[in-house]
Short mmCIF file of C-alpha atoms and ligand atoms in Angstrom, two decimals:
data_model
loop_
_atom_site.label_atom_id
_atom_site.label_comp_id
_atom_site.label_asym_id
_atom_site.label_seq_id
_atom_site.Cartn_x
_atom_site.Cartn_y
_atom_site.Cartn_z
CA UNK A 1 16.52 28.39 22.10
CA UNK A 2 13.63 26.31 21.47
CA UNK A 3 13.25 24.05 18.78
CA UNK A 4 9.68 25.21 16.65
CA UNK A 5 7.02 22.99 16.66
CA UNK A 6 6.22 21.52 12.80
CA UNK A 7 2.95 22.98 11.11
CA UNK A 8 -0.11 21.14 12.44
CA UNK A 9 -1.41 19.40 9.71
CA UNK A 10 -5.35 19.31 9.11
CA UNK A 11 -6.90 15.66 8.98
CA UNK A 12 -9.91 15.03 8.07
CA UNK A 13 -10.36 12.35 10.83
CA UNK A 14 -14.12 13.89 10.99
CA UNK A 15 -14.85 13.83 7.55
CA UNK A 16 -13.88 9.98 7.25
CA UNK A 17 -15.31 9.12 10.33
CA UNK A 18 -18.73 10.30 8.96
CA UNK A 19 -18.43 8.89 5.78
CA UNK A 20 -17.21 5.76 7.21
CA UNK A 21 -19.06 4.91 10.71
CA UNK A 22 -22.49 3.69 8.69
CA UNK A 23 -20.60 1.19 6.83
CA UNK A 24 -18.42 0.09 10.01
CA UNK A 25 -19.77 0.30 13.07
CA UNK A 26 -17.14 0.84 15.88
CA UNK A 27 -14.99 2.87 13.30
CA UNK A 28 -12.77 5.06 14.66
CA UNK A 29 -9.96 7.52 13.28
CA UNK A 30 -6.44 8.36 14.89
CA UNK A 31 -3.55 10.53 14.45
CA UNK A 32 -0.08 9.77 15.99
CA UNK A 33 2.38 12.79 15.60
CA UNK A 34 5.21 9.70 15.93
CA UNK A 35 5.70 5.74 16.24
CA UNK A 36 7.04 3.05 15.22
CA UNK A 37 5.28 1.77 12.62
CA UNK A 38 1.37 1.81 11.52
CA UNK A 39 1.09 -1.50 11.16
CA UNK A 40 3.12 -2.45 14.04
CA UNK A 41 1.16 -0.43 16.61
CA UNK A 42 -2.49 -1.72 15.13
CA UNK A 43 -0.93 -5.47 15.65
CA UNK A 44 -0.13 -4.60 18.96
CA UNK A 45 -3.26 -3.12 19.86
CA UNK A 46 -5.55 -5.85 18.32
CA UNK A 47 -3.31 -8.59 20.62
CA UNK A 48 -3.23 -6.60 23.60
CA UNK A 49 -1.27 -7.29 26.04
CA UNK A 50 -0.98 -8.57 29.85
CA UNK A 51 -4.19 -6.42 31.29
CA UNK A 52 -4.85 -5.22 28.14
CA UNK A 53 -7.55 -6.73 26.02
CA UNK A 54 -6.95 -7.07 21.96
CA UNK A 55 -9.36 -4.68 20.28
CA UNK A 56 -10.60 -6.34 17.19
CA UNK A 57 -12.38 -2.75 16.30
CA UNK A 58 -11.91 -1.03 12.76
CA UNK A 59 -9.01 1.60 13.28
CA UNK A 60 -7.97 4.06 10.78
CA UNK A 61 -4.58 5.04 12.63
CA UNK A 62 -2.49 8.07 10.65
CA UNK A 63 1.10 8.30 11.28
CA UNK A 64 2.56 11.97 10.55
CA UNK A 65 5.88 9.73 11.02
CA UNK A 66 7.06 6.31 11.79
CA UNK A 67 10.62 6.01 13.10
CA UNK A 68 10.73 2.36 12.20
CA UNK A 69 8.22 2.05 8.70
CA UNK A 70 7.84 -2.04 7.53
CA UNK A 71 8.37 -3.26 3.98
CA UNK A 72 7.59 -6.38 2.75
CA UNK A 73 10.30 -9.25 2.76
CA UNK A 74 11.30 -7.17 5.94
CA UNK A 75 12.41 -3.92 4.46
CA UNK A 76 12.37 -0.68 5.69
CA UNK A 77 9.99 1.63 4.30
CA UNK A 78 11.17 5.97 5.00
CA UNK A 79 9.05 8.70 4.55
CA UNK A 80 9.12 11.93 5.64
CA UNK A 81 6.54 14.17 7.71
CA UNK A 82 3.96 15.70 5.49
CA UNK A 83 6.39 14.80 2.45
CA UNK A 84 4.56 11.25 2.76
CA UNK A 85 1.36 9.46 3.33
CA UNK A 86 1.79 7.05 5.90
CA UNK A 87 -1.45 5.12 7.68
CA UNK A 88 -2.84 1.54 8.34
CA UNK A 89 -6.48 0.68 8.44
CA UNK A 90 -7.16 -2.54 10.39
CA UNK A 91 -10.51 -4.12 10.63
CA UNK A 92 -12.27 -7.70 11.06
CA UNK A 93 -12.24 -9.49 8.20
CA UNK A 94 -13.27 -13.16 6.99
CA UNK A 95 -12.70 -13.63 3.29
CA UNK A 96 -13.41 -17.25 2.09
CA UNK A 97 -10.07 -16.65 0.33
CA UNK A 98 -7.75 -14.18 1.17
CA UNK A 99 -5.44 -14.50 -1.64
CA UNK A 100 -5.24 -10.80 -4.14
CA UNK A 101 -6.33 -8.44 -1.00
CA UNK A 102 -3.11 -6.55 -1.40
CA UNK A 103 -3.97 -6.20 -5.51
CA UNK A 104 -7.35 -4.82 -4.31
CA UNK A 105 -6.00 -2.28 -2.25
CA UNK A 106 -3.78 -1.42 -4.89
CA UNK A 107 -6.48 -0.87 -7.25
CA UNK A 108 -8.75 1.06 -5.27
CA UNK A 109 -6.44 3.55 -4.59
CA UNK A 110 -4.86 3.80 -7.79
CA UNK A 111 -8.56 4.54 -9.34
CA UNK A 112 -8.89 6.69 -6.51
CA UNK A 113 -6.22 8.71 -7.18
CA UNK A 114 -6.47 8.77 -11.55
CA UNK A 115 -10.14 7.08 -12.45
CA UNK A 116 -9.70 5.35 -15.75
CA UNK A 117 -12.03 6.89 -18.33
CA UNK A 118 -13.26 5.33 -21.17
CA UNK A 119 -12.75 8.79 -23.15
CA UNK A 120 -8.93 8.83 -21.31
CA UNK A 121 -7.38 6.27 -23.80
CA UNK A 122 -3.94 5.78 -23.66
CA UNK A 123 -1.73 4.19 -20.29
CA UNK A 124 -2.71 5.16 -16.82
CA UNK A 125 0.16 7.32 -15.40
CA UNK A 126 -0.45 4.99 -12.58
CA UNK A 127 0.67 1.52 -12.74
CA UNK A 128 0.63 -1.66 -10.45
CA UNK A 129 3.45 -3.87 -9.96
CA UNK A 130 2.61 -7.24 -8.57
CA UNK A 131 1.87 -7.60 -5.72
CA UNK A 132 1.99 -4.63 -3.53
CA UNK A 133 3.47 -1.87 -5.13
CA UNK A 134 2.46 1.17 -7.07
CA UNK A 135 4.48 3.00 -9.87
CA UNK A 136 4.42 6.17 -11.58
CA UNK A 137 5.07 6.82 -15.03
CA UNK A 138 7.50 9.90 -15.39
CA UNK A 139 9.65 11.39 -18.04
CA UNK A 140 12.35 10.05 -16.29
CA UNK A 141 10.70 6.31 -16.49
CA UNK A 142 9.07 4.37 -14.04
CA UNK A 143 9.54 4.90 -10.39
CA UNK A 144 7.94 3.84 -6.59
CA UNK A 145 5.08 5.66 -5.62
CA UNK A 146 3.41 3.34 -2.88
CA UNK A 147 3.87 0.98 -1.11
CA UNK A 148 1.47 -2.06 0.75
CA UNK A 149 1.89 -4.23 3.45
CA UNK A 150 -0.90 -6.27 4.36
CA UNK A 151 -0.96 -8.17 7.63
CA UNK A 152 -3.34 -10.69 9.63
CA UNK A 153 -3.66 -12.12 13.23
CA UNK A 154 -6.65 -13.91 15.12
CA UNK A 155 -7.66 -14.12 18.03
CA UNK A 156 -10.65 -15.90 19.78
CA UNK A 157 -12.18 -16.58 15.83
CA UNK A 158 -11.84 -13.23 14.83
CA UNK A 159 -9.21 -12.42 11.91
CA UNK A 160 -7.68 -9.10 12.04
CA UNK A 161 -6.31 -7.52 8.99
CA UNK A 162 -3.79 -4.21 8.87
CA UNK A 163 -3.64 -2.66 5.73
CA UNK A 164 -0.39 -0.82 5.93
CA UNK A 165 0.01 1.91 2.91
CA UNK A 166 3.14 4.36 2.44
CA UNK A 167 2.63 6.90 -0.52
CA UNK A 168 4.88 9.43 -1.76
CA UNK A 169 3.38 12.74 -2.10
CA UNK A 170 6.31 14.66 -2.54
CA UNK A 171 9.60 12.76 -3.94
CA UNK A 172 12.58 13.12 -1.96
CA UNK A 173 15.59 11.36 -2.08
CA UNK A 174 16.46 8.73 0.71
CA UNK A 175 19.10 8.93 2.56
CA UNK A 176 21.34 5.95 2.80
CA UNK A 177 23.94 7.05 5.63
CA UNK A 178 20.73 7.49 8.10
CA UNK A 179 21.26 5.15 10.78
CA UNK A 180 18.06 3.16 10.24
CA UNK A 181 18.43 3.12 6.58
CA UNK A 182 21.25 0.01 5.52
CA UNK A 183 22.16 0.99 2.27
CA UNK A 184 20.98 -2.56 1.31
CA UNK A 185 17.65 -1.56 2.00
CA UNK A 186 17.11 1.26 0.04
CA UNK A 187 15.35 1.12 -3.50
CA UNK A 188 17.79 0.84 -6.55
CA UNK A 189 15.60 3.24 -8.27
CA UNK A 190 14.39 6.63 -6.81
CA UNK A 191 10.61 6.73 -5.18
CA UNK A 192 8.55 9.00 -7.45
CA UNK A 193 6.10 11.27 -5.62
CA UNK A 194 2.51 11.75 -6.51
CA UNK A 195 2.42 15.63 -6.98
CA UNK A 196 4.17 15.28 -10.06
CA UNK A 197 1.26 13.81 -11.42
CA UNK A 198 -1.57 15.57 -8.89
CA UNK A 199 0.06 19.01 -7.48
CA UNK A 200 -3.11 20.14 -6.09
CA UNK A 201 -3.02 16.77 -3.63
CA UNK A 202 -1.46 16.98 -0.40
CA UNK A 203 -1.49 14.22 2.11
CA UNK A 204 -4.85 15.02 4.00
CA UNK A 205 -6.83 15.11 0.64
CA UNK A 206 -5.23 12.36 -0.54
CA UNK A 207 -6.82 10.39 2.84
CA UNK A 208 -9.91 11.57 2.42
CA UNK A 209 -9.86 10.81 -1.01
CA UNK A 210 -8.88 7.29 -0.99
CA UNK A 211 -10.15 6.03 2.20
CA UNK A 212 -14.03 5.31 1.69
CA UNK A 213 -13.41 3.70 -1.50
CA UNK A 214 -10.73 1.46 -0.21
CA UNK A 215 -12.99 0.18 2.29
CA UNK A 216 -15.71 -0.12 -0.04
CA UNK A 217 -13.27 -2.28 -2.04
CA UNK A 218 -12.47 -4.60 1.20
CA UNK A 219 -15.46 -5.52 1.80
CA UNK A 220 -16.19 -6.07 -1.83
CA UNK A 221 -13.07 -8.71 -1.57
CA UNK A 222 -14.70 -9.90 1.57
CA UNK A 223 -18.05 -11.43 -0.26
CA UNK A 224 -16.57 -11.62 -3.56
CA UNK A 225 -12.89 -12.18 -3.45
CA UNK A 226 -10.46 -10.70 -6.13
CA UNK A 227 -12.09 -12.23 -9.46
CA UNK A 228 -14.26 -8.73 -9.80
CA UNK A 229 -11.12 -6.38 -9.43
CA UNK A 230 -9.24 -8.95 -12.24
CA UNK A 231 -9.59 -6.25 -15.61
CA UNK A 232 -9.00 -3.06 -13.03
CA UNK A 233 -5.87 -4.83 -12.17
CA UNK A 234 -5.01 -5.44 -15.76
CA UNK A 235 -5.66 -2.11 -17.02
CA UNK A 236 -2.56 -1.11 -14.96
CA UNK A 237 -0.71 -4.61 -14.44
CA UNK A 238 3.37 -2.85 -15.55
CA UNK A 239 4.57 -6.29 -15.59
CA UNK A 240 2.26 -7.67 -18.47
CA UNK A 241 4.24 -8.89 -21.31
CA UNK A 242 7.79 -8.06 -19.93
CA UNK A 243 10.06 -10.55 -19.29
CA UNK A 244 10.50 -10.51 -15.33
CA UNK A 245 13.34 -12.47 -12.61
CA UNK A 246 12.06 -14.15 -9.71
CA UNK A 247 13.75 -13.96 -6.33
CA UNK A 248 14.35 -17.59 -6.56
CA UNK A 249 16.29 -16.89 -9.83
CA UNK A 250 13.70 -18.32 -12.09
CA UNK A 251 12.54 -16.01 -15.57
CA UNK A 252 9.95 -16.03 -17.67
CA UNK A 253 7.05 -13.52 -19.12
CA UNK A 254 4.36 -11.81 -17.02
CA UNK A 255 0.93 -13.26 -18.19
CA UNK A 256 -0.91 -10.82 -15.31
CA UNK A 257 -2.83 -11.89 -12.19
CA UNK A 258 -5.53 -15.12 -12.15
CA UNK A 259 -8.69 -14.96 -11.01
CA UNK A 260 -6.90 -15.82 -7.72
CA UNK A 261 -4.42 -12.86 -7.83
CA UNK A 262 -1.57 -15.10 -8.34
CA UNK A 263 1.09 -13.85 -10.50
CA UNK A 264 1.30 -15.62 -13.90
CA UNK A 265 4.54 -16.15 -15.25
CA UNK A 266 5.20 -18.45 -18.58
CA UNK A 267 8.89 -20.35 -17.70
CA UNK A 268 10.83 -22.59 -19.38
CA UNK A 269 9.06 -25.31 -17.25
CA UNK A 270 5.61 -24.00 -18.32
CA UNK A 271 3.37 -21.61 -16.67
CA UNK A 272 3.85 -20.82 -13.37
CA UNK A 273 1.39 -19.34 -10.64
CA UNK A 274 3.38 -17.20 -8.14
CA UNK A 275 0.93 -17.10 -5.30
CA UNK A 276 4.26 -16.88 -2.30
CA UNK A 277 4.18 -13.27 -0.33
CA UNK A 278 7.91 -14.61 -0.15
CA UNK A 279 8.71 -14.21 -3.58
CA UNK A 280 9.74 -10.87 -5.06
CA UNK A 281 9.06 -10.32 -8.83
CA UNK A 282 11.29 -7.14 -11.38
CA UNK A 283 11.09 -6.74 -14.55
CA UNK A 284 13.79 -7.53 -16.76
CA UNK A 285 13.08 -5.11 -19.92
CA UNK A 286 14.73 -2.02 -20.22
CA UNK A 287 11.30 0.14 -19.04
CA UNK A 288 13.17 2.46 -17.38
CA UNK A 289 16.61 3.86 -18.25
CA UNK A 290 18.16 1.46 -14.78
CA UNK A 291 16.99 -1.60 -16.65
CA UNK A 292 17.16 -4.96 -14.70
CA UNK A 293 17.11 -3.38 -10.79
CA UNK A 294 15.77 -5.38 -7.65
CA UNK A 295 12.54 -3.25 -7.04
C1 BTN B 301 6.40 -2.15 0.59
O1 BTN B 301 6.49 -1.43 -0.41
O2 BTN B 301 7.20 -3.07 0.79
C2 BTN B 301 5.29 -1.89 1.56
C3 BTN B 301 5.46 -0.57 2.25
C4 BTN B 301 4.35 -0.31 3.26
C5 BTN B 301 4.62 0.93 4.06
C6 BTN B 301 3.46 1.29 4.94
S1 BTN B 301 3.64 2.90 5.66
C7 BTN B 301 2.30 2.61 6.72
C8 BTN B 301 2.41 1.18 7.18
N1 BTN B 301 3.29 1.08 8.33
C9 BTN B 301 4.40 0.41 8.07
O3 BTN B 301 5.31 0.20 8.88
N2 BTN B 301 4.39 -0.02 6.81
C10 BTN B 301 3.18 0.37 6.12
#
């Protein structure tokens, strides 16, 4: 008996590529059915290898699934064909200061994904958590719903940057006895998905919606750095005002993001600018009903 082949999904590599290619010349799109990881595979590519020259080229690459997805801090990060969203976008990039680029990613495709209205009022369903993550607000409290991993390399005077994102259009629960999953590396609390808040979105239309304007919003960071995207930040910042624990064990009280992106925290010691991609920052407060979790 043969095993059936999954449902092709539709991307809408031409649609992007249309919208995109004026903006960045070179632009290409790309599915992989499988790999690695994303952000693994545009690293490779842009280094190249023996008879193989590094492509410096903008490259959206789509990955329907990744049999080894990165984290930051060298986590895993699972997702599940056409249950996730899972893609990197990698292009040349030379930022006087590259410092917040993962915030701006975050808040282009949160806005993408629920635009803040002046007539909305209230909180935004979806929040940011410093540096790299995005949360949803559910009934059942606060949970994952994306994840970013933002990467560099040169080469010859060029600097490369992968934008690795991971979002959860359909929650499902992770399995910790998979063989590539330690338990250790799994989140304490469970991911959230996005069609809880957008059921109509499925993972092509969430591409094609949140593509253009995140490269719209890199190059913004490229001339302008992250001081413009500081109050979009804000407007979802879930750590303001709660008392949060360093990795390093150090507490104190979220103050937001400088004009630098830098995480503010007031400590015993004073304030303090977290600014280390080494450093992992959870809340403290009892947000969600699992309280004080590593996140
Ligand atoms: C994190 O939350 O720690 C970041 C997760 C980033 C996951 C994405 S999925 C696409 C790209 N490829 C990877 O291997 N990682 C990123």
């Amino acid at each position: 008996m043969s095993i059936p082949s999954p449902t092709p999904i539709r991307w809408p590599a031409e649609a992007l590529w249309e919208a995109l290619a004026p903006s960045l010349p070179g632009f290409t799109v790309e599915v992989l059915p499988e790999i690695d990881s994303s952000n693994t595979e545009l690293m490779r590519r842009f280094r190249g290898s023996p008879g193989v020259e590094p492509r410096p080229e903008p490259l959206l690459l789509v990955a329907e699934q990744q049999t080894a997805g990165r984290g930051r801090l060298g986590r895993q990060w699972q997702s599940r064909r056409g249950d996730s969203l899972t893609f990197s976008l990698g292009l040349p990039l030379a930022p006087t200061d590259w410092s917040g680029l993962s915030l701006v990613a975050g808040v282009s495709v949160a806005d993408s994904l629920e635009p803040l209205t002046p007539s909305q009022g209230g909180k935004p369903r979806i929040g940011l958590k410093w540096p790299n993550d995005l949360w949803l607000s559910t009934p059942q409290g606060e949970r994952k719903l994306a994840g970013i991993l933002v990467e560099t390399a040169s080469w010859e005077g060029i600097r490369y940057v992968v934008i690795g994102i991971g979002i959860n259009i359909r929650a499902v629960a992770l399995d910790p006895a998979a063989p590539t999953a330690p338990a250790a590396a799994l989140p304490a609390i469970p991911p959230g998905g996005l069609q809880e808040l957008l059921p109509e979105l499925d993972a092509p239309a969430v591409l094609l919606r949140i593509i253009p304007p995140l490269v719209q919003a890199v190059q913004a960071f490229e001339r302008f750095g992250f001081a413009p995207f500081q109050a979009r930040f804000a407007a979802r910042d879930v750590l303001a005002g709660r008392a949060v624990q360093l990795s390093d064990g150090t507490t104190g009280t979220a103050h937001g993001a400088g004009e630098n992106g830098a995480l503010l925290v007031h400590t015993a010691a004073g304030m303090k600018e977290i600014t280390s991609s080494e450093v992992s920052v959870r809340p403290v407060a009892a947000h969600n009903p699992q309280g004080a979790r590593p996140c």
